[in-house]
Coordinates of C-alpha atoms in Angstrom, one line a residue:
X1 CA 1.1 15.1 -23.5
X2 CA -0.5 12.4 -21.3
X3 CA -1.9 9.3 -22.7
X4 CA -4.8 7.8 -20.2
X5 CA -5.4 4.4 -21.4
X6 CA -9.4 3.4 -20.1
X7 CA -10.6 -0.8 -21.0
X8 CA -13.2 -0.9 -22.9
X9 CA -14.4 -4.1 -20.9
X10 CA -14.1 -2.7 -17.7
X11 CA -14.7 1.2 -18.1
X12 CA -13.3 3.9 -15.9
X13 CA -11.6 2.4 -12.7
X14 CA -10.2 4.0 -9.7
X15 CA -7.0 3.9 -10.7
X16 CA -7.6 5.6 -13.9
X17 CA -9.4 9.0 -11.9
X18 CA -5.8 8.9 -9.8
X19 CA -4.0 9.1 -13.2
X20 CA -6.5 11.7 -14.2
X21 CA -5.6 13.5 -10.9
X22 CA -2.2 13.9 -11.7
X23 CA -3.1 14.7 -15.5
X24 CA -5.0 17.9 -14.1
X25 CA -2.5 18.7 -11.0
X26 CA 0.3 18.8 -14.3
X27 CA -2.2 20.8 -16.1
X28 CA -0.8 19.0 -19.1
X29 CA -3.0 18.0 -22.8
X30 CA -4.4 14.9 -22.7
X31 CA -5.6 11.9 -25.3
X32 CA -7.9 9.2 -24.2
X33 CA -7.0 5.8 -25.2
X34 CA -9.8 3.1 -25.7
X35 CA -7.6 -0.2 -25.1
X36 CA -8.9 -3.8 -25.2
X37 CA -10.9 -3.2 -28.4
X38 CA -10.2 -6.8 -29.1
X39 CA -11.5 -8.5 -26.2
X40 CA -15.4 -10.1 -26.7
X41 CA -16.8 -8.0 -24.0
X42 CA -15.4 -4.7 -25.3
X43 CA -18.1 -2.2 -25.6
X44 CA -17.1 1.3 -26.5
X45 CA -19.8 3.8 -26.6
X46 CA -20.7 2.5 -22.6
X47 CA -17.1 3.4 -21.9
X48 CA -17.2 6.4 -23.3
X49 CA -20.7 6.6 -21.5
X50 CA -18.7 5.7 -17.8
X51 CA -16.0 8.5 -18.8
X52 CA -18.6 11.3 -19.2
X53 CA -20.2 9.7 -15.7
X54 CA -16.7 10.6 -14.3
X55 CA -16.6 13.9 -15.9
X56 CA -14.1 13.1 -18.7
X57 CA -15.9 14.4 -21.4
X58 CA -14.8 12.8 -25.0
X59 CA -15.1 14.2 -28.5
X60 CA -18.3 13.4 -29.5
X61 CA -19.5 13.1 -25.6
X62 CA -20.1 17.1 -25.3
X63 CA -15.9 17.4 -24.7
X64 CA -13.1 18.3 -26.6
X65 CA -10.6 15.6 -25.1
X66 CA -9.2 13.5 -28.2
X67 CA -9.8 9.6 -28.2
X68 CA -8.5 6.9 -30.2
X69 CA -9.8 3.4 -29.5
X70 CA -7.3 0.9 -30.1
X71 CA -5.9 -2.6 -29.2
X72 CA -2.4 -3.4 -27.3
X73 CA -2.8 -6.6 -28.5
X74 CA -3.4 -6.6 -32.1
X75 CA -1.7 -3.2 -33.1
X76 CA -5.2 -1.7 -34.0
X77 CA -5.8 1.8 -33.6
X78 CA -2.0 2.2 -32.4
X79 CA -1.1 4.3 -35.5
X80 CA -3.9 6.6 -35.3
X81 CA -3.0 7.0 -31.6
X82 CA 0.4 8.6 -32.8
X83 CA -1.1 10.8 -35.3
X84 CA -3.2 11.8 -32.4
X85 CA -0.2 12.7 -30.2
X86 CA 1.6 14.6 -33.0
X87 CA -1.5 16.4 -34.1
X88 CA -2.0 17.8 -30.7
X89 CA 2.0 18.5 -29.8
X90 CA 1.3 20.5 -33.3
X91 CA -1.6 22.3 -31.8
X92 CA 0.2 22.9 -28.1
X93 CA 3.3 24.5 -30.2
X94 CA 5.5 21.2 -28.2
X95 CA 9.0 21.3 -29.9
X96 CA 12.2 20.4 -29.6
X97 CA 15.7 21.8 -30.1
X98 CA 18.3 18.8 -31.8
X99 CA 21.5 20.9 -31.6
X100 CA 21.7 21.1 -27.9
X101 CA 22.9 17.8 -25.4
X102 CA 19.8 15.6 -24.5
X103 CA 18.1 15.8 -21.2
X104 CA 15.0 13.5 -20.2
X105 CA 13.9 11.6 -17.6
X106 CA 14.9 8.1 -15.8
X107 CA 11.7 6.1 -16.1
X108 CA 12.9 2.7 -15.4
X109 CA 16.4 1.2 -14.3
X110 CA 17.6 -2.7 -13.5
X111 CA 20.0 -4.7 -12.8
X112 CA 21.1 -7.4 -14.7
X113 CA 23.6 -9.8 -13.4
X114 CA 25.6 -10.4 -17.4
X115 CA 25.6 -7.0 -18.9
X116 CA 25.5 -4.7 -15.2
X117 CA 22.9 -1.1 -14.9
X118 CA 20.8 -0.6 -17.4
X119 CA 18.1 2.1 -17.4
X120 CA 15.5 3.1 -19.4
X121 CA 14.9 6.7 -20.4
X122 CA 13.0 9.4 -22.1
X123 CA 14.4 12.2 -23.9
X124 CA 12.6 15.3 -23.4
X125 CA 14.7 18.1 -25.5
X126 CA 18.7 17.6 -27.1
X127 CA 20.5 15.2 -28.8
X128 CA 22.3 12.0 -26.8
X129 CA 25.0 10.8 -29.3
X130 CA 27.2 7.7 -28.6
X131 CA 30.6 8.8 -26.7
X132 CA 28.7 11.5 -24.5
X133 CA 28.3 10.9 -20.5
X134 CA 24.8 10.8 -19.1
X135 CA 24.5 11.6 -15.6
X136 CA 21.3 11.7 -13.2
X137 CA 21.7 12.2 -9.3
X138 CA 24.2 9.8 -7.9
X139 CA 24.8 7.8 -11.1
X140 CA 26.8 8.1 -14.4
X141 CA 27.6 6.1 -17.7
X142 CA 29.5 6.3 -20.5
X143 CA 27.2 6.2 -23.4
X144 CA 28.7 3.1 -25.1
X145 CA 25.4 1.1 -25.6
X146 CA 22.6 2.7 -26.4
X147 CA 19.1 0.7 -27.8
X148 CA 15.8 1.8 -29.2
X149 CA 12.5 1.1 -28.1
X150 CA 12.4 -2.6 -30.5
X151 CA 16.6 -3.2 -28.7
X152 CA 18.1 -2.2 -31.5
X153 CA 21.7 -1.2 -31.3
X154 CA 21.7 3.0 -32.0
X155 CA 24.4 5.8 -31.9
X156 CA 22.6 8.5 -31.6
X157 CA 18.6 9.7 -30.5
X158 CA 16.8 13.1 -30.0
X159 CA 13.6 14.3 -28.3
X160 CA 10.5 12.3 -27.9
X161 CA 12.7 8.9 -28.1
X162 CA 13.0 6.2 -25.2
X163 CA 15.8 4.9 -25.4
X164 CA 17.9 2.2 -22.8
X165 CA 21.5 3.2 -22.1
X166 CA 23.6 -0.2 -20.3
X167 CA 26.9 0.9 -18.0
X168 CA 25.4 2.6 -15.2
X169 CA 28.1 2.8 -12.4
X170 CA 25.0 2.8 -9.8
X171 CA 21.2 2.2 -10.0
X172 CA 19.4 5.1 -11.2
X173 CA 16.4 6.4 -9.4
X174 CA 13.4 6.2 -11.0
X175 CA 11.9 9.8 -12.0
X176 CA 14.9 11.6 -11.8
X177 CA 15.8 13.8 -14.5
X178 CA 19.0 13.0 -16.5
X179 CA 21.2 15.5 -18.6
X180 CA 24.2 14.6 -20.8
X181 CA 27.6 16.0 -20.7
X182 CA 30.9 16.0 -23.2
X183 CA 33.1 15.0 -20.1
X184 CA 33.0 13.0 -17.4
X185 CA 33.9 15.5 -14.7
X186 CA 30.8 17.4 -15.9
X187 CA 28.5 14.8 -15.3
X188 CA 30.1 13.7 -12.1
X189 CA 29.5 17.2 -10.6
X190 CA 25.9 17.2 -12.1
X191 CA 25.6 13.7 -10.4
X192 CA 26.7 15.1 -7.1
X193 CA 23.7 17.7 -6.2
X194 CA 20.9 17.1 -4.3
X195 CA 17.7 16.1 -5.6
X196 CA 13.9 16.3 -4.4
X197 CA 13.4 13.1 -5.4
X198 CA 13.1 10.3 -2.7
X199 CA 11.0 7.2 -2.4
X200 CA 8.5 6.7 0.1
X201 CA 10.2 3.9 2.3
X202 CA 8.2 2.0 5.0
X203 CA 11.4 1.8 6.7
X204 CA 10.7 5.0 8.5
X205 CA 7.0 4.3 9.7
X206 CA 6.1 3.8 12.9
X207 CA 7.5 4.4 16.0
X208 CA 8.0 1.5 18.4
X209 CA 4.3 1.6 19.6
X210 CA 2.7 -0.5 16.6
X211 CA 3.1 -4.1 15.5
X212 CA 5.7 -4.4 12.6
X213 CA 5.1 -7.3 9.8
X214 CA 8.6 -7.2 8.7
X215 CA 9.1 -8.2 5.0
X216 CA 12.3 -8.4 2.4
X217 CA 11.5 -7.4 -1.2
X218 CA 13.1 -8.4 -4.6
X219 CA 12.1 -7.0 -7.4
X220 CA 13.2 -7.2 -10.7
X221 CA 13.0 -3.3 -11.9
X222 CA 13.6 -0.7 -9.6
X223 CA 9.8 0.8 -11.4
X224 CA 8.6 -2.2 -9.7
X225 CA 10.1 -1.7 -6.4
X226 CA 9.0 1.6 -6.2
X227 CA 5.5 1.0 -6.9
X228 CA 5.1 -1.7 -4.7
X229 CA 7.1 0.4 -1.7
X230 CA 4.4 2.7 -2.6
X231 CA 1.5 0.3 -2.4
X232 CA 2.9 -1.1 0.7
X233 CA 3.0 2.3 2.6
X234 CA -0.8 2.8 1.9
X235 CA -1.6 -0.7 4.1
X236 CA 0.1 0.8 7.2
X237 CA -2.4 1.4 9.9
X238 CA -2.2 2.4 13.5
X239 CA -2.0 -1.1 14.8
X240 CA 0.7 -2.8 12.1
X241 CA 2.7 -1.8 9.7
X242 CA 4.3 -3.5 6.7
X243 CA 7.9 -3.1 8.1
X244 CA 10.6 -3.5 5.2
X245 CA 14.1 -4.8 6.6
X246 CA 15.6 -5.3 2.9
X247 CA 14.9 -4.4 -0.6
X248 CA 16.7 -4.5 -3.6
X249 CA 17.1 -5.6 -7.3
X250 CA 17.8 -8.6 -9.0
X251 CA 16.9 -12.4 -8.1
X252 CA 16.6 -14.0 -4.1
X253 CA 20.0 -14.9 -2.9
X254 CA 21.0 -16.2 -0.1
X255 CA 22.2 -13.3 1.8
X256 CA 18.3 -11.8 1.3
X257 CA 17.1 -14.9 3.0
X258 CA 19.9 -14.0 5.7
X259 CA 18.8 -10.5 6.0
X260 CA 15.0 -12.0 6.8
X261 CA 16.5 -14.3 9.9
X262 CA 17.4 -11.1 12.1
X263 CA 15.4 -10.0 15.6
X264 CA 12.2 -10.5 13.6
X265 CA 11.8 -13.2 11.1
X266 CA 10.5 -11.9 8.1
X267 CA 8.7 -12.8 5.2
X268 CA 10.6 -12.8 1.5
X269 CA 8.7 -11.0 -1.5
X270 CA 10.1 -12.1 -4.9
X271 CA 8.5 -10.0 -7.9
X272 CA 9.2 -11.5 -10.8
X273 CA 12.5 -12.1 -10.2
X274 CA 14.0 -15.8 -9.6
X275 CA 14.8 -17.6 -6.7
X276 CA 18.2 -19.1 -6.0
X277 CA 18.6 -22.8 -5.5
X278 CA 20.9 -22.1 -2.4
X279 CA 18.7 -19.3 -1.1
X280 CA 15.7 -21.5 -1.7
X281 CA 17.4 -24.3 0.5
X282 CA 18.2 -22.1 3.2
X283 CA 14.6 -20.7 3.6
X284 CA 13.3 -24.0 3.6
X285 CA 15.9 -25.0 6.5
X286 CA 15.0 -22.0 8.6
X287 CA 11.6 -21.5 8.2
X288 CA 11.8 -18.1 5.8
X289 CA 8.5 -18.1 3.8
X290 CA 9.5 -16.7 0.3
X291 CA 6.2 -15.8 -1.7
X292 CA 5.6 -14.9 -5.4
X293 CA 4.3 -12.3 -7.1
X294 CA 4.0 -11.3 -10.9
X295 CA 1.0 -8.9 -10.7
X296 CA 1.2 -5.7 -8.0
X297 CA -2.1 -5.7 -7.2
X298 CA -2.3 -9.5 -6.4
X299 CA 0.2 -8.6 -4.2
X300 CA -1.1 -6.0 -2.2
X301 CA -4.3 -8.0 -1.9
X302 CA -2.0 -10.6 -0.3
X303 CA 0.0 -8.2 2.3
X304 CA -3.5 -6.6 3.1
X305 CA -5.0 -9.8 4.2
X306 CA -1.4 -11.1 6.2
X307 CA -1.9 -7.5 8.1
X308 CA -5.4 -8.4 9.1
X309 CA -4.8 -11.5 10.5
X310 CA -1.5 -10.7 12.3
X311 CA -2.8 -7.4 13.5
X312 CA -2.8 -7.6 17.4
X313 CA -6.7 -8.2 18.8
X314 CA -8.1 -5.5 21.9
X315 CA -10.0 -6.2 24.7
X316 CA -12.6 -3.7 24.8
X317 CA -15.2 -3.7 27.9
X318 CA -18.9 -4.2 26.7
X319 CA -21.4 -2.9 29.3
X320 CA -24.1 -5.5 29.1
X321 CA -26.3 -4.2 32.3
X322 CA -26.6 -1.9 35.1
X323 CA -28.0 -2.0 38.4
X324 CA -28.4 -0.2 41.4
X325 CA -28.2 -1.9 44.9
X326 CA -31.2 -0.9 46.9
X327 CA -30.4 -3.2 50.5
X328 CA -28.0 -5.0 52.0
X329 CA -29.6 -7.9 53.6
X330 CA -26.6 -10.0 55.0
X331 CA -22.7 -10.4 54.7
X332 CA -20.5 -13.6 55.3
X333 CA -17.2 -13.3 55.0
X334 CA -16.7 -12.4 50.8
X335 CA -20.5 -13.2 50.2
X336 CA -23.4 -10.9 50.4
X337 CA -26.7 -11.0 49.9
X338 CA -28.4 -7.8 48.2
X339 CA -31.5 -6.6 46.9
X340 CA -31.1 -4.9 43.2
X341 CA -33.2 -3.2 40.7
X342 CA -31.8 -3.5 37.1
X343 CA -31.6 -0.2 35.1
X344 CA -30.8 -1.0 31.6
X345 CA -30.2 -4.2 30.1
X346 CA -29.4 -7.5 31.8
X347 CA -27.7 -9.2 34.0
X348 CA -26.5 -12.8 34.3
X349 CA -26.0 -15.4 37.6
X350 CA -22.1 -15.9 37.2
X351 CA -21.0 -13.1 35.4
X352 CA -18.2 -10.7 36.6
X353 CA -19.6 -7.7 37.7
X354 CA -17.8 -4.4 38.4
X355 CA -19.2 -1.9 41.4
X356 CA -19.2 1.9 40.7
X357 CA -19.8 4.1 44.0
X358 CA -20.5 8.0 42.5
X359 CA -19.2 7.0 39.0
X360 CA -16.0 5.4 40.2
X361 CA -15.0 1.4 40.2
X362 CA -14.4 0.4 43.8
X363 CA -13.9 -3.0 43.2
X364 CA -15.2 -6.0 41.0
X365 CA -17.0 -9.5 42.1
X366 CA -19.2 -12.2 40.7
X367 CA -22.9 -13.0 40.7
X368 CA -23.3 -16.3 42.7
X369 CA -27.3 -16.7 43.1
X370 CA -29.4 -14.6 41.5
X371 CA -33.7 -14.6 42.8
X372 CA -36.8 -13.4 41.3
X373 CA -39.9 -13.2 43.4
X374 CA -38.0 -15.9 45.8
X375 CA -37.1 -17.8 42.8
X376 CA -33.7 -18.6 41.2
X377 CA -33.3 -17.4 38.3
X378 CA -30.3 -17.1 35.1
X379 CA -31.0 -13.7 34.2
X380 CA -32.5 -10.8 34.9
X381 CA -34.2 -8.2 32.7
X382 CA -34.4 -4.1 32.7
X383 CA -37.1 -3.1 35.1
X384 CA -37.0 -5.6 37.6
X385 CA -36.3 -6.4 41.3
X386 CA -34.4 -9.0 42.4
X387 CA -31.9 -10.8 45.4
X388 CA -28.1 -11.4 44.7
X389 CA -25.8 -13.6 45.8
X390 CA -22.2 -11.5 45.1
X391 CA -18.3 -12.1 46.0
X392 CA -16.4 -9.3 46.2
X393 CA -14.0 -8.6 49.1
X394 CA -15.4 -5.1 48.7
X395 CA -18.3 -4.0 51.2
X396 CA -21.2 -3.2 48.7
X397 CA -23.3 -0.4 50.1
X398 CA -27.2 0.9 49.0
X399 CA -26.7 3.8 46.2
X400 CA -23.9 1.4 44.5
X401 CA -24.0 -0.2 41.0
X402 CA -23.5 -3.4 39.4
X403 CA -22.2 -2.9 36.2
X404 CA -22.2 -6.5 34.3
X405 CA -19.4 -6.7 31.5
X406 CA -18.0 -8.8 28.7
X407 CA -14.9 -8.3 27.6
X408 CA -14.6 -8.7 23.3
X409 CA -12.2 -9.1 21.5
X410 CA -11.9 -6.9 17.9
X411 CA -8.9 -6.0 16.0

């Protein structure tokens, strides 16, 4: 059963029709969650007004999707949101079998230098009793501490319970599926097959033809570095990428400020996570730049904008006027004087000018003097006759073109 949580200041957002996305894509039930009910500007009946807008159609709003309006803050409506979530398991037939060995999923996991791996998970179906092994692809514990969702100390938890279980032997990956075991050499063959599971890593984009903007990220959850590997992966482009040399858990040590001093001196990303003294020092020696971050999106905004202005400029050709050369009059050494009639747009004295013979470039030059009905003139317009002045060493001939270009600059 999903939950999508909608503000009821700020309506439906993008990023609640990509959660509604996946919602359908599951083909799971779903309960709409009013949150913010609390805040001044909270105005429910337009939210559930933007929902139907967006084709998520309410009870009450011509649907049959349940809502519950409630507060994160306050507690309100919380209750009534679990009714809602039972009522409906009720309805979908959703149950549970206690007498078999638990088996969830791995929806958070961190590293915490005093008590070691910890990781946060759901149980989906079974029974995880204290003394049992737990095992998810490439990691195992002993189930020796296990909390509930207020940190309390438990020995034993069924279905529909998060629970946190501390003495990982390595990091478990976020949305893997765990199962538990009565013996260790169980789990460690379960935790020994292959999974599906990877996470999008920007360490494999690109190919040697694009900019990199190399970057080393700490984060304090691996939820957190996940998402915001994620995020990063969506700012690539075919000019730059967000290039990541380092990642990992925990707070900024010195050896992650090491890791950002190789070929390519990167920038350090610390999310919520705390910066040591010494690795702080050593930045500010050898000019690492360590920013932080506590909110994703602030983040992203951040690396958007540090792609823009470090993605490498082009210089395009802007065809600015044509024309064609109707007489040669005279030739001294590079200079020659020529008589011209412009064909589209305009032409300036002392511009670079290239010359096109049957629709090929034969050479370039520069506009010296430019006349007007025997008068000198700046420019000259579409439509009109007039004398040059041009260096080239190329010998212009009648039936050529003058093509006048600027040369811009865009990213």
């Amino acid at each position: 059963i999903a939950v999508l949580v909608v503000s009821a200041e700020d309506g439906v957002k993008p990023q609640t029709l990509e959660a509604l996305f996946s919602i359908k894509k599951k083909g799971i039930p779903f309960i709409v969650a009013i949150n913010k009910i609390d805040k001044p500007g909270a105005d429910i009946e337009t939210t559930k007004q933007s929902l139907a807008e967006n084709e998520i159609f309410v009870e009450g709003y011509g649907g049959d999707v349940p809502v519950v309006n409630c507060s994160g803050k306050t507690g309100e409506g919380i209750p009534e949101l679990l009714d809602m979530i039972v009522l409906v398991a009720h309805m979908e037939n959703i149950t549970g079998d206690r007498n078999i060995t638990g088996e969830g999923i791995i929806i958070e996991s961190e590293l915490n230098p005093k008590s070691g791996i910890s990781a946060t998970c759901i149980i989906k179906n079974g029974t995880i009793k204290k003394g049992m092994f737990i095992a998810s692809h490439g990691s195992i514990a002993r189930v020796r501490v296990m909390k509930d969702c207020k940190g309390t100390i438990i020995h034993e938890a069924t279905f529909s319970s998060p629970i946190r279980i501390i003495g990982w032997n390595n990091l478990p990956k976020i949305g893997d599926v765990f199962k538990t075991f009565e013996t260790k050499n169980e789990a460690e063959e379960y935790a020994k097959r292959n999974t599906k599971y990877e996470i999008r890593d920007t360490k494999k984009l690109g190919n040697g033809t694009v900019k990199n903007f190399p970057i080393v990220i700490k984060a304090d959850t691996s939820g957190s570095l996940e998402a915001i590997i994620f995020q990063i992966g969506k700012l690539a482009n075919e000019k730059i990428i967000p290039k990541i040399i380092h990642s990992g858990i925990g707070a900024v040590y010195e050896n992650d400020i090491r890791m950002a001093l190789g070929k390519e001196l990167a920038t350090v990303i610390s999310f919520n996570v705390k910066i040591d003294p010494q690795a702080k020092s050593l930045a500010e020696r050898d000019g690492v730049k360590i920013v932080e971050f506590d909110i994703i999106y602030k983040l992203s905004e951040w690396l958007e904008q540090k792609l823009i202005e470090n993605t490498p400029s082009i210089e395009v050709e802007n065809l600015t006027g044509e024309a064609k050369v109707l007489k040669i009059f005279s030739k001294v050494k590079d200079k020659q004087i020529i008589g011209c009639r412009m064909e589209s747009g305009k032409i300036l004295q002392g511009e670079q000018i290239k010359i096109v013979r049957r629709d090929s470039k034969i050479g370039v030059g520069k506009l010296r003097e430019l006349q007007n009905q025997k008068l000198k003139v700046s420019e000259v317009e579409e439509g009109k006759e007039f004398g040059a002045m041009v260096e080239a060493k190329i010998e212009i001939a009648p039936g050529d073109k003058l093509q006048a270009i600027t040369m811009v600059h865009t990213k």
